[in-house]
Coordinates of N, CA and C in Angstrom, one line a residue:
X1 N -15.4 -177.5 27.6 CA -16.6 -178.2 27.8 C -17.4 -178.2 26.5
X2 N -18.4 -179.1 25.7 CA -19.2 -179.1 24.9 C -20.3 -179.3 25.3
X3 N -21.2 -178.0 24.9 CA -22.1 -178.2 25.3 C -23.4 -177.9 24.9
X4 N -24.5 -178.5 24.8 CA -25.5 -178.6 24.2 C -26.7 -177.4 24.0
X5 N -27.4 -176.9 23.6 CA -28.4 -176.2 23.9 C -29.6 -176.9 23.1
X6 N -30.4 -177.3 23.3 CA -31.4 -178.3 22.8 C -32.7 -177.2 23.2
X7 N -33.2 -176.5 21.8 CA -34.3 -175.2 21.7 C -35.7 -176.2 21.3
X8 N -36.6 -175.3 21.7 CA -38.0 -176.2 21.7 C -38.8 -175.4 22.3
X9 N -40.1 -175.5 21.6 CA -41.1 -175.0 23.1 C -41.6 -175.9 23.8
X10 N -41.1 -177.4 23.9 CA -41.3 -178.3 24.6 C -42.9 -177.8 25.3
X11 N -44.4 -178.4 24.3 CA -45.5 -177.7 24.5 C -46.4 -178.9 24.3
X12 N -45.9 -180.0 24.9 CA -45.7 -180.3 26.4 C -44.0 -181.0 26.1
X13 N -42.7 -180.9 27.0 CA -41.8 -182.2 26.6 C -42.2 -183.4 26.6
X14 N -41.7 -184.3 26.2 CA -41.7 -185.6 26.0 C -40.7 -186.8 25.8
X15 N -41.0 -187.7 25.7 CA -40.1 -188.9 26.1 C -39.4 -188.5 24.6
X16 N -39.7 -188.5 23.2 CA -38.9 -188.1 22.3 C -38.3 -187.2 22.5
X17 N -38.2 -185.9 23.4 CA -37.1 -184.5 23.2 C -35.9 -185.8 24.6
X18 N -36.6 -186.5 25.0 CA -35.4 -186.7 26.1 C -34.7 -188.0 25.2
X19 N -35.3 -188.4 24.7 CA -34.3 -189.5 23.6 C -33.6 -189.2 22.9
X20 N -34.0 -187.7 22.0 CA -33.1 -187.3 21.4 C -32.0 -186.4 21.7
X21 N -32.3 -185.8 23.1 CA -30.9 -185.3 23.7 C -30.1 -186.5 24.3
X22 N -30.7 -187.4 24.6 CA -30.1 -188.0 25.0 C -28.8 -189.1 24.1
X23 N -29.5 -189.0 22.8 CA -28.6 -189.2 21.5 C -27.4 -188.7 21.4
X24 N -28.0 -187.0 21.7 CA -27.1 -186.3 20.7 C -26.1 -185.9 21.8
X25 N -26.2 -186.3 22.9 CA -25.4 -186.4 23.9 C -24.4 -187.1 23.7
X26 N -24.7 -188.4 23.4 CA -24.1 -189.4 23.5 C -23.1 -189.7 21.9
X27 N -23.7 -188.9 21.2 CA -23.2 -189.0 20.0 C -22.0 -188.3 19.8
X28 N -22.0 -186.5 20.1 CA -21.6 -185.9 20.2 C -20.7 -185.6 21.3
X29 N -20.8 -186.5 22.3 CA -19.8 -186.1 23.4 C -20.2 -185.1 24.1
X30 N -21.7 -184.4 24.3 CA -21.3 -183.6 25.1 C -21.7 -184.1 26.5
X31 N -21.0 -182.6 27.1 CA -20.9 -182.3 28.9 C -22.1 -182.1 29.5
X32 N -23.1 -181.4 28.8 CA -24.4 -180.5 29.5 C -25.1 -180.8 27.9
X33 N -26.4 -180.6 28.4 CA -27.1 -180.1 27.7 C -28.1 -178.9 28.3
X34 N -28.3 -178.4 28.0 CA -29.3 -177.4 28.0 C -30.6 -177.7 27.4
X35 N -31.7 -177.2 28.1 CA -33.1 -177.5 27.0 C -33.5 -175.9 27.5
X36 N -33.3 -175.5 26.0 CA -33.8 -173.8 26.5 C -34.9 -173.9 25.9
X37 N -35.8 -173.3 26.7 CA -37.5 -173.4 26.7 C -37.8 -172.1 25.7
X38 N -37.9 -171.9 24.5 CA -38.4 -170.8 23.8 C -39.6 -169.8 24.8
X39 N -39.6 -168.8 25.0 CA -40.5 -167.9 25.7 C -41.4 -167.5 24.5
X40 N -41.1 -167.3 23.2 CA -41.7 -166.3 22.4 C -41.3 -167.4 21.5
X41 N -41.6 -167.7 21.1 CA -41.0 -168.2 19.1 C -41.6 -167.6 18.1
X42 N -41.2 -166.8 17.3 CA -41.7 -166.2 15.9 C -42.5 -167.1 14.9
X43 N -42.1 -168.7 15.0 CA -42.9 -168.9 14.2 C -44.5 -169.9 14.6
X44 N -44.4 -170.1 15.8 CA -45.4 -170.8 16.3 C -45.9 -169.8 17.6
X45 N -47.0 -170.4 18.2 CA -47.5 -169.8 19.4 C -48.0 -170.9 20.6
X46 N -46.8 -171.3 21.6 CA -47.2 -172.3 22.1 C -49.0 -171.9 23.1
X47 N -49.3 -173.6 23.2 CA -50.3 -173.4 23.9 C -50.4 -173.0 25.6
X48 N -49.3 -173.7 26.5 CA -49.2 -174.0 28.0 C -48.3 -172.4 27.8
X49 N -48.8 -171.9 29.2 CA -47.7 -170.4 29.4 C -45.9 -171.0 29.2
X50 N -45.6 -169.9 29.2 CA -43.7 -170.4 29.1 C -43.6 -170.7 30.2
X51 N -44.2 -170.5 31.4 CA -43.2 -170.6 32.9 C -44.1 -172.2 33.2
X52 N -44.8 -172.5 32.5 CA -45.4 -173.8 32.5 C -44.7 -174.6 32.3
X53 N -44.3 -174.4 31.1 CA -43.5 -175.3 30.0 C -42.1 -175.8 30.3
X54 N -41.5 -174.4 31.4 CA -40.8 -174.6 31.8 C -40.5 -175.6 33.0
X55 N -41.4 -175.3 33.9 CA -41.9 -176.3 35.1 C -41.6 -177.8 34.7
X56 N -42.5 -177.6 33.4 CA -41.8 -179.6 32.7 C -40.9 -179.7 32.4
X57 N -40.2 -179.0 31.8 CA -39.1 -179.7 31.5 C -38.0 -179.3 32.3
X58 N -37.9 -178.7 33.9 CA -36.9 -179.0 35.1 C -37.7 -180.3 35.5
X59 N -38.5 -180.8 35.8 CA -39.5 -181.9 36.1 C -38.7 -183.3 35.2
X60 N -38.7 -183.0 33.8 CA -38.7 -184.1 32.9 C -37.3 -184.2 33.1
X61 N -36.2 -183.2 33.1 CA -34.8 -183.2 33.4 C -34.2 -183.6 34.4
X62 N -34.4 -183.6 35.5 CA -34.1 -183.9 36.8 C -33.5 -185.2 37.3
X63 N -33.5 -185.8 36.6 CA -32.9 -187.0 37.0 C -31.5 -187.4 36.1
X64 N -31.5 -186.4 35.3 CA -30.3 -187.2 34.1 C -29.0 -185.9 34.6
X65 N -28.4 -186.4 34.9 CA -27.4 -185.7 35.3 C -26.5 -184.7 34.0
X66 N -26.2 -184.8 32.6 CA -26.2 -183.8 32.4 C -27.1 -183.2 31.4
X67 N -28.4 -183.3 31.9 CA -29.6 -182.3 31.2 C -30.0 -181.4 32.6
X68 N -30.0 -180.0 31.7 CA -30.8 -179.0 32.7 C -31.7 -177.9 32.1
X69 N -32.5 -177.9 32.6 CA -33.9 -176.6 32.1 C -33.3 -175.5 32.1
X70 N -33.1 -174.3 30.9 CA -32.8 -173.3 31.3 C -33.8 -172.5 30.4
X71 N -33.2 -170.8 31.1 CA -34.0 -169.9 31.0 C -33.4 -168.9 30.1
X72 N -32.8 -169.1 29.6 CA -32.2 -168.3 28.9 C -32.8 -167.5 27.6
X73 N -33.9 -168.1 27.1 CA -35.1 -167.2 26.0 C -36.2 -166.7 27.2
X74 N -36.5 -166.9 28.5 CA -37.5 -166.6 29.4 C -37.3 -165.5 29.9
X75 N -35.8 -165.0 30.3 CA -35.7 -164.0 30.8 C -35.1 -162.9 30.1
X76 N -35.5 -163.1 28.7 CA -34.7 -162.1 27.8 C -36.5 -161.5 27.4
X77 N -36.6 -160.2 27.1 CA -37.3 -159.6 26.5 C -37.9 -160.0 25.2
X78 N -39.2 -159.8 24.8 CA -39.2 -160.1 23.1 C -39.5 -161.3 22.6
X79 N -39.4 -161.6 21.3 CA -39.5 -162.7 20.6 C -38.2 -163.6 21.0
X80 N -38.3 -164.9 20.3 CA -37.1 -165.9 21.1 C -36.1 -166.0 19.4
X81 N -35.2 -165.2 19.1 CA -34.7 -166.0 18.6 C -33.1 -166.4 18.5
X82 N -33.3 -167.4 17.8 CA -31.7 -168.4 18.2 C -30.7 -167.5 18.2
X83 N -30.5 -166.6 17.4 CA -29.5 -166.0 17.0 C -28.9 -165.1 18.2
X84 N -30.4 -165.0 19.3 CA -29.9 -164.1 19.9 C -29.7 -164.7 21.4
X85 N -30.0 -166.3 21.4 CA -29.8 -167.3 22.2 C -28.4 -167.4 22.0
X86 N -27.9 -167.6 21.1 CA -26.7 -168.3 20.7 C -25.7 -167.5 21.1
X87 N -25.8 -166.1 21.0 CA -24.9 -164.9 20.7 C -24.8 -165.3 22.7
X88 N -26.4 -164.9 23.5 CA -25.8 -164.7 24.8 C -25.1 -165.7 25.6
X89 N -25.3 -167.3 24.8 CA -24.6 -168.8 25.5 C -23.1 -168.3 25.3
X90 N -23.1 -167.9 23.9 CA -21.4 -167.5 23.7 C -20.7 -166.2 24.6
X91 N -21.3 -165.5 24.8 CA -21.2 -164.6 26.4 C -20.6 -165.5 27.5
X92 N -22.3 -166.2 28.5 CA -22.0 -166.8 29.4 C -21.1 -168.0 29.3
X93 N -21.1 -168.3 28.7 CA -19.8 -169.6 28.3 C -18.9 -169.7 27.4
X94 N -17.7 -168.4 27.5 CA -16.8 -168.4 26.3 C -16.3 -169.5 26.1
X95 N -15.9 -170.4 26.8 CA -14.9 -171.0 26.5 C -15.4 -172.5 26.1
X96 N -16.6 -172.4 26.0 CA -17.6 -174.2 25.5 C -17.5 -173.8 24.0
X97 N -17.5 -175.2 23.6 CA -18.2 -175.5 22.4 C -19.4 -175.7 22.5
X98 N -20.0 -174.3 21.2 CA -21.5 -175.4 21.4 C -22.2 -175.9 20.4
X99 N -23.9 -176.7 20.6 CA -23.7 -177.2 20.1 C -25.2 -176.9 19.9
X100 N -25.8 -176.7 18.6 CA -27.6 -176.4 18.8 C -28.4 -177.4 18.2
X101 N -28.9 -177.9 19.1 CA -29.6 -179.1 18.6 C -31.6 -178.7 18.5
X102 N -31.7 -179.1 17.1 CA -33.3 -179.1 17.1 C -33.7 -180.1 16.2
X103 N -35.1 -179.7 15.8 CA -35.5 -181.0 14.9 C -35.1 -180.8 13.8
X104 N -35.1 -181.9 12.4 CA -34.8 -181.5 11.4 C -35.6 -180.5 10.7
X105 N -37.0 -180.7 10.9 CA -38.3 -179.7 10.3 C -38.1 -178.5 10.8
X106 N -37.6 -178.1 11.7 CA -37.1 -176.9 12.1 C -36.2 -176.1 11.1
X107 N -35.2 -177.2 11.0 CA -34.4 -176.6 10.1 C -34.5 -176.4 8.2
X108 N -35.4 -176.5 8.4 CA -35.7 -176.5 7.1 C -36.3 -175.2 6.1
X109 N -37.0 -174.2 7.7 CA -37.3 -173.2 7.4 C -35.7 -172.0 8.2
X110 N -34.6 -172.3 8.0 CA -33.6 -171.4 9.0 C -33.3 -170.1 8.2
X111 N -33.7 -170.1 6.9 CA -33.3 -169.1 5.7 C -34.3 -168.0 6.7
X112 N -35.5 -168.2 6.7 CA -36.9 -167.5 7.4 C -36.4 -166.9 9.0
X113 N -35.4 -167.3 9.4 CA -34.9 -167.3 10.8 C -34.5 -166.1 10.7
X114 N -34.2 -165.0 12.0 CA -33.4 -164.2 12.0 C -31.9 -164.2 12.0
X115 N -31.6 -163.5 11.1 CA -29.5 -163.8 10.6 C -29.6 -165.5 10.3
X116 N -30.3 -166.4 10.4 CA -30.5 -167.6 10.0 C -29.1 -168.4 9.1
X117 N -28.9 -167.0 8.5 CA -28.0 -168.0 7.5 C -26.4 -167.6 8.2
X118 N -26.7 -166.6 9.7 CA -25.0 -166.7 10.2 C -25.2 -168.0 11.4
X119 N -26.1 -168.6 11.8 CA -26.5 -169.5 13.0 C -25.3 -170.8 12.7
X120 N -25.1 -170.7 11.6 CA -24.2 -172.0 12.1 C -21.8 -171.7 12.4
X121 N -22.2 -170.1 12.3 CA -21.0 -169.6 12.7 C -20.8 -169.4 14.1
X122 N -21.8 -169.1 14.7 CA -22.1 -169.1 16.6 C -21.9 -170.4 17.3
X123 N -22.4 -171.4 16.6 CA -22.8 -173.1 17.3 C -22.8 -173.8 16.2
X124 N -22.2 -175.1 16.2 CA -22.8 -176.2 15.7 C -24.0 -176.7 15.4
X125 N -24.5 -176.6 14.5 CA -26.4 -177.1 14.3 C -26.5 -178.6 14.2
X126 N -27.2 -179.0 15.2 CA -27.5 -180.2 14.6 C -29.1 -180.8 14.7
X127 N -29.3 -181.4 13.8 CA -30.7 -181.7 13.0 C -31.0 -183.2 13.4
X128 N -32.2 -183.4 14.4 CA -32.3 -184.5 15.3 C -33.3 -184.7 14.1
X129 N -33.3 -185.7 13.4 CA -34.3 -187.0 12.8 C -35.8 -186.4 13.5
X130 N -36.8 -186.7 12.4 CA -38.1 -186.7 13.1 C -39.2 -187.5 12.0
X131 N -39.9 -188.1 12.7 CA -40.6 -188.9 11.6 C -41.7 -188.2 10.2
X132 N -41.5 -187.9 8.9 CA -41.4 -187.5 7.8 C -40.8 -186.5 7.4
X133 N -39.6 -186.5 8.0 CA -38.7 -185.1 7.5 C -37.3 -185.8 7.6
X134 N -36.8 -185.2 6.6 CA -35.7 -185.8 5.7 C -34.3 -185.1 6.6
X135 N -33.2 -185.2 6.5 CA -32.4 -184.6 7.2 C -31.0 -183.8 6.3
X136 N -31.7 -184.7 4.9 CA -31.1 -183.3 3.9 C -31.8 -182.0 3.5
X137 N -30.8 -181.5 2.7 CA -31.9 -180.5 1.9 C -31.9 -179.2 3.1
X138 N -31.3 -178.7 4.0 CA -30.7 -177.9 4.5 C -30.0 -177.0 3.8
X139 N -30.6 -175.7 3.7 CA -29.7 -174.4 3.2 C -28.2 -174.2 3.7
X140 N -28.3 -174.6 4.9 CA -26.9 -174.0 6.1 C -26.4 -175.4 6.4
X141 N -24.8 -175.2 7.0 CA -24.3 -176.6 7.4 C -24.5 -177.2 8.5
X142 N -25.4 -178.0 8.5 CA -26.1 -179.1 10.0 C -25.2 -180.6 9.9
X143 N -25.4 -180.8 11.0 CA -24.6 -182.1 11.3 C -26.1 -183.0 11.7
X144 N -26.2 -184.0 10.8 CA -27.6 -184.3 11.1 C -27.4 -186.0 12.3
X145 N -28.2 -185.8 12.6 CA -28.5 -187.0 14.1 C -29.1 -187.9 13.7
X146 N -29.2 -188.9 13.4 CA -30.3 -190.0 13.4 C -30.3 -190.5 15.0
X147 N -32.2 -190.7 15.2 CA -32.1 -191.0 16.5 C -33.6 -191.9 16.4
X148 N -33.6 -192.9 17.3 CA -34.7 -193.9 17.0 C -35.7 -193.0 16.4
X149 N -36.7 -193.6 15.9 CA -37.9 -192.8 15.5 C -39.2 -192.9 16.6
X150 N -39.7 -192.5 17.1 CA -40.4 -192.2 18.3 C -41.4 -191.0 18.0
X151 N -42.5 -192.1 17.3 CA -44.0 -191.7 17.3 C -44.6 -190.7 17.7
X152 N -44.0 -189.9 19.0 CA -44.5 -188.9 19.9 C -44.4 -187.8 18.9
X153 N -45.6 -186.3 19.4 CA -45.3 -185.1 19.2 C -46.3 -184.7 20.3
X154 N -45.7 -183.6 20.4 CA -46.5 -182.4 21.4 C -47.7 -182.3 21.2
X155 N -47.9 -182.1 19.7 CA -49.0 -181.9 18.9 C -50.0 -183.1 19.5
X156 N -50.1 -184.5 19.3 CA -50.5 -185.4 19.7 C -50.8 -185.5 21.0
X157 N -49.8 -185.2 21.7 CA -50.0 -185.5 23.4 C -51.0 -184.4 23.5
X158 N -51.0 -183.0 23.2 CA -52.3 -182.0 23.4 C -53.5 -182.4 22.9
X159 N -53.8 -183.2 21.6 CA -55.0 -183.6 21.7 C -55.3 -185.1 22.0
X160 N -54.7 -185.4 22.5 CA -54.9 -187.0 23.4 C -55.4 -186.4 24.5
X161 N -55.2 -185.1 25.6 CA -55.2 -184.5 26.4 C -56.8 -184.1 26.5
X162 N -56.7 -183.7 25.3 CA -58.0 -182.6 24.9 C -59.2 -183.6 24.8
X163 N -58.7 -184.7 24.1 CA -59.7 -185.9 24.5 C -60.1 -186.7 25.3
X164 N -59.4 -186.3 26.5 CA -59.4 -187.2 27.7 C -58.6 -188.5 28.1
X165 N -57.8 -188.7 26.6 CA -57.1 -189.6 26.5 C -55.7 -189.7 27.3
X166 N -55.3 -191.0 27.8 CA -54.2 -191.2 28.7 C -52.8 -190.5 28.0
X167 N -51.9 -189.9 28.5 CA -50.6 -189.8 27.8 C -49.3 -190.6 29.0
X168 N -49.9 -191.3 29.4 CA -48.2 -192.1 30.2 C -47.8 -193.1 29.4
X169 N -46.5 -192.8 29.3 CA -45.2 -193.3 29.0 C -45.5 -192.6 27.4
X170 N -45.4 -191.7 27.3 CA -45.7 -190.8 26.7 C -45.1 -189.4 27.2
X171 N -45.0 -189.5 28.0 CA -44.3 -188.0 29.0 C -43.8 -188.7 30.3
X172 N -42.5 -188.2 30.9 CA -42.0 -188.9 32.0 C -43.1 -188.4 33.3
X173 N -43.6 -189.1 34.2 CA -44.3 -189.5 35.1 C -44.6 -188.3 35.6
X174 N -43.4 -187.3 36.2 CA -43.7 -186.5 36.6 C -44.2 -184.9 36.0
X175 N -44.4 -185.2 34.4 CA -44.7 -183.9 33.8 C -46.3 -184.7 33.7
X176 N -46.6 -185.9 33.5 CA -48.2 -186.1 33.6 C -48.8 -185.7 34.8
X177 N -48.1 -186.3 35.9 CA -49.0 -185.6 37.1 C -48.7 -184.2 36.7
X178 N -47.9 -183.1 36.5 CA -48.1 -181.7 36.2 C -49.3 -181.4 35.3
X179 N -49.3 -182.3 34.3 CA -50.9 -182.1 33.4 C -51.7 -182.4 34.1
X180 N -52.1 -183.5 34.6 CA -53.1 -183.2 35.5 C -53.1 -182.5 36.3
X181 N -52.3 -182.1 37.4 CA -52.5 -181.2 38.6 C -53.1 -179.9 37.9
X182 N -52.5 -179.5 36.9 CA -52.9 -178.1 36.7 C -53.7 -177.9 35.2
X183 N -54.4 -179.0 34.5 CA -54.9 -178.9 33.7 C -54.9 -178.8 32.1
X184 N -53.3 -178.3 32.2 CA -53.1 -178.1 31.1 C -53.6 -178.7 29.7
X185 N -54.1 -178.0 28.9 CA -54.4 -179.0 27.4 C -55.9 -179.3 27.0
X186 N -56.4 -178.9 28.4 CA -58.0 -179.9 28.1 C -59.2 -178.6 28.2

């Protein structure tokens, strides 16, 4: 099986993290993807709790048959990092190829990462396109993704939020009603 793990603190998800798994799905061939919800990230500090964040994106997943929410940085202790995502996918699933999909600006800092520069011996990296970030110029070997370009960030949908401003079709239907229901952002 090949199969995806698409990392993020998805803080809020959005119609761009589902277009570009849905690329790199399609690109790549794979079987599953995974959207593993960072609990801790070392280099950011999301705003919405993890088990929030998480909530959206089983919510935002739920309909595409192979995307699924997992937990795999939530239930591990500590900071989140890949290296040590990667190591436990390769555990639970000897026998997949996989495949790590994030943004390209992500990867730009992987030197900074922990063991960073063994991450592309565990999984395949691949470097999803994002608007002002280049998809060269990677220390480590990525397989880079071009995927429509889609205006969206997290960043944006939180202070459109914060402003009282609408975010639909902006986030799939049912992670807005979750912002409203529970507040998040404002």
């Amino acid at each position: 099986m090949r199969l995806g793990l698409f990392g993020g603190s998805f803080d809020p998800i959005h119609l761009g993290h589902l277009i570009a798994a849905s690329e790199a799905a399609s690109a790549l061939n794979l079987d599953r993807v995974l959207f593993v919800v960072a609990a801790r990230p070392p280099h950011k500090t999301p705003v919405a709790p993890p088990e929030a964040r998480y909530e959206m994106v089983l919510l935002a997943t739920a309909e595409e048959r192979r995307f699924f929410a997992s937990r795999l940085e939530l239930d591990r202790p500590g900071p989140s990092y890949t290296v040590d995502t990667l190591l436990e996918a390769r555990r639970l699933f000897p026998e997949d190829e996989l495949f790590f999909i994030t943004g390209a600006d992500a990867y730009r800092d992987i030197l900074t990462w922990k063991e960073g520069h063994r991450l592309h011996e565990l999984a395949t990296l691949v470097a999803v396109a994002r608007p002002g970030y280049a998809l060269g110029g990677v220390p480590v070997p990525v397989v880079p993704l071009p995927v429509p370009e889609v205006g969206i960030s997290s960043t944006e949908i939180r202070r459109r939020i914060a402003e009282g401003r609408s975010v639909r079709h902006w986030v799939p239907r049912p992670v807005e009603v979750y912002l409203e229901k529970h507040g998040l952002y404002r």
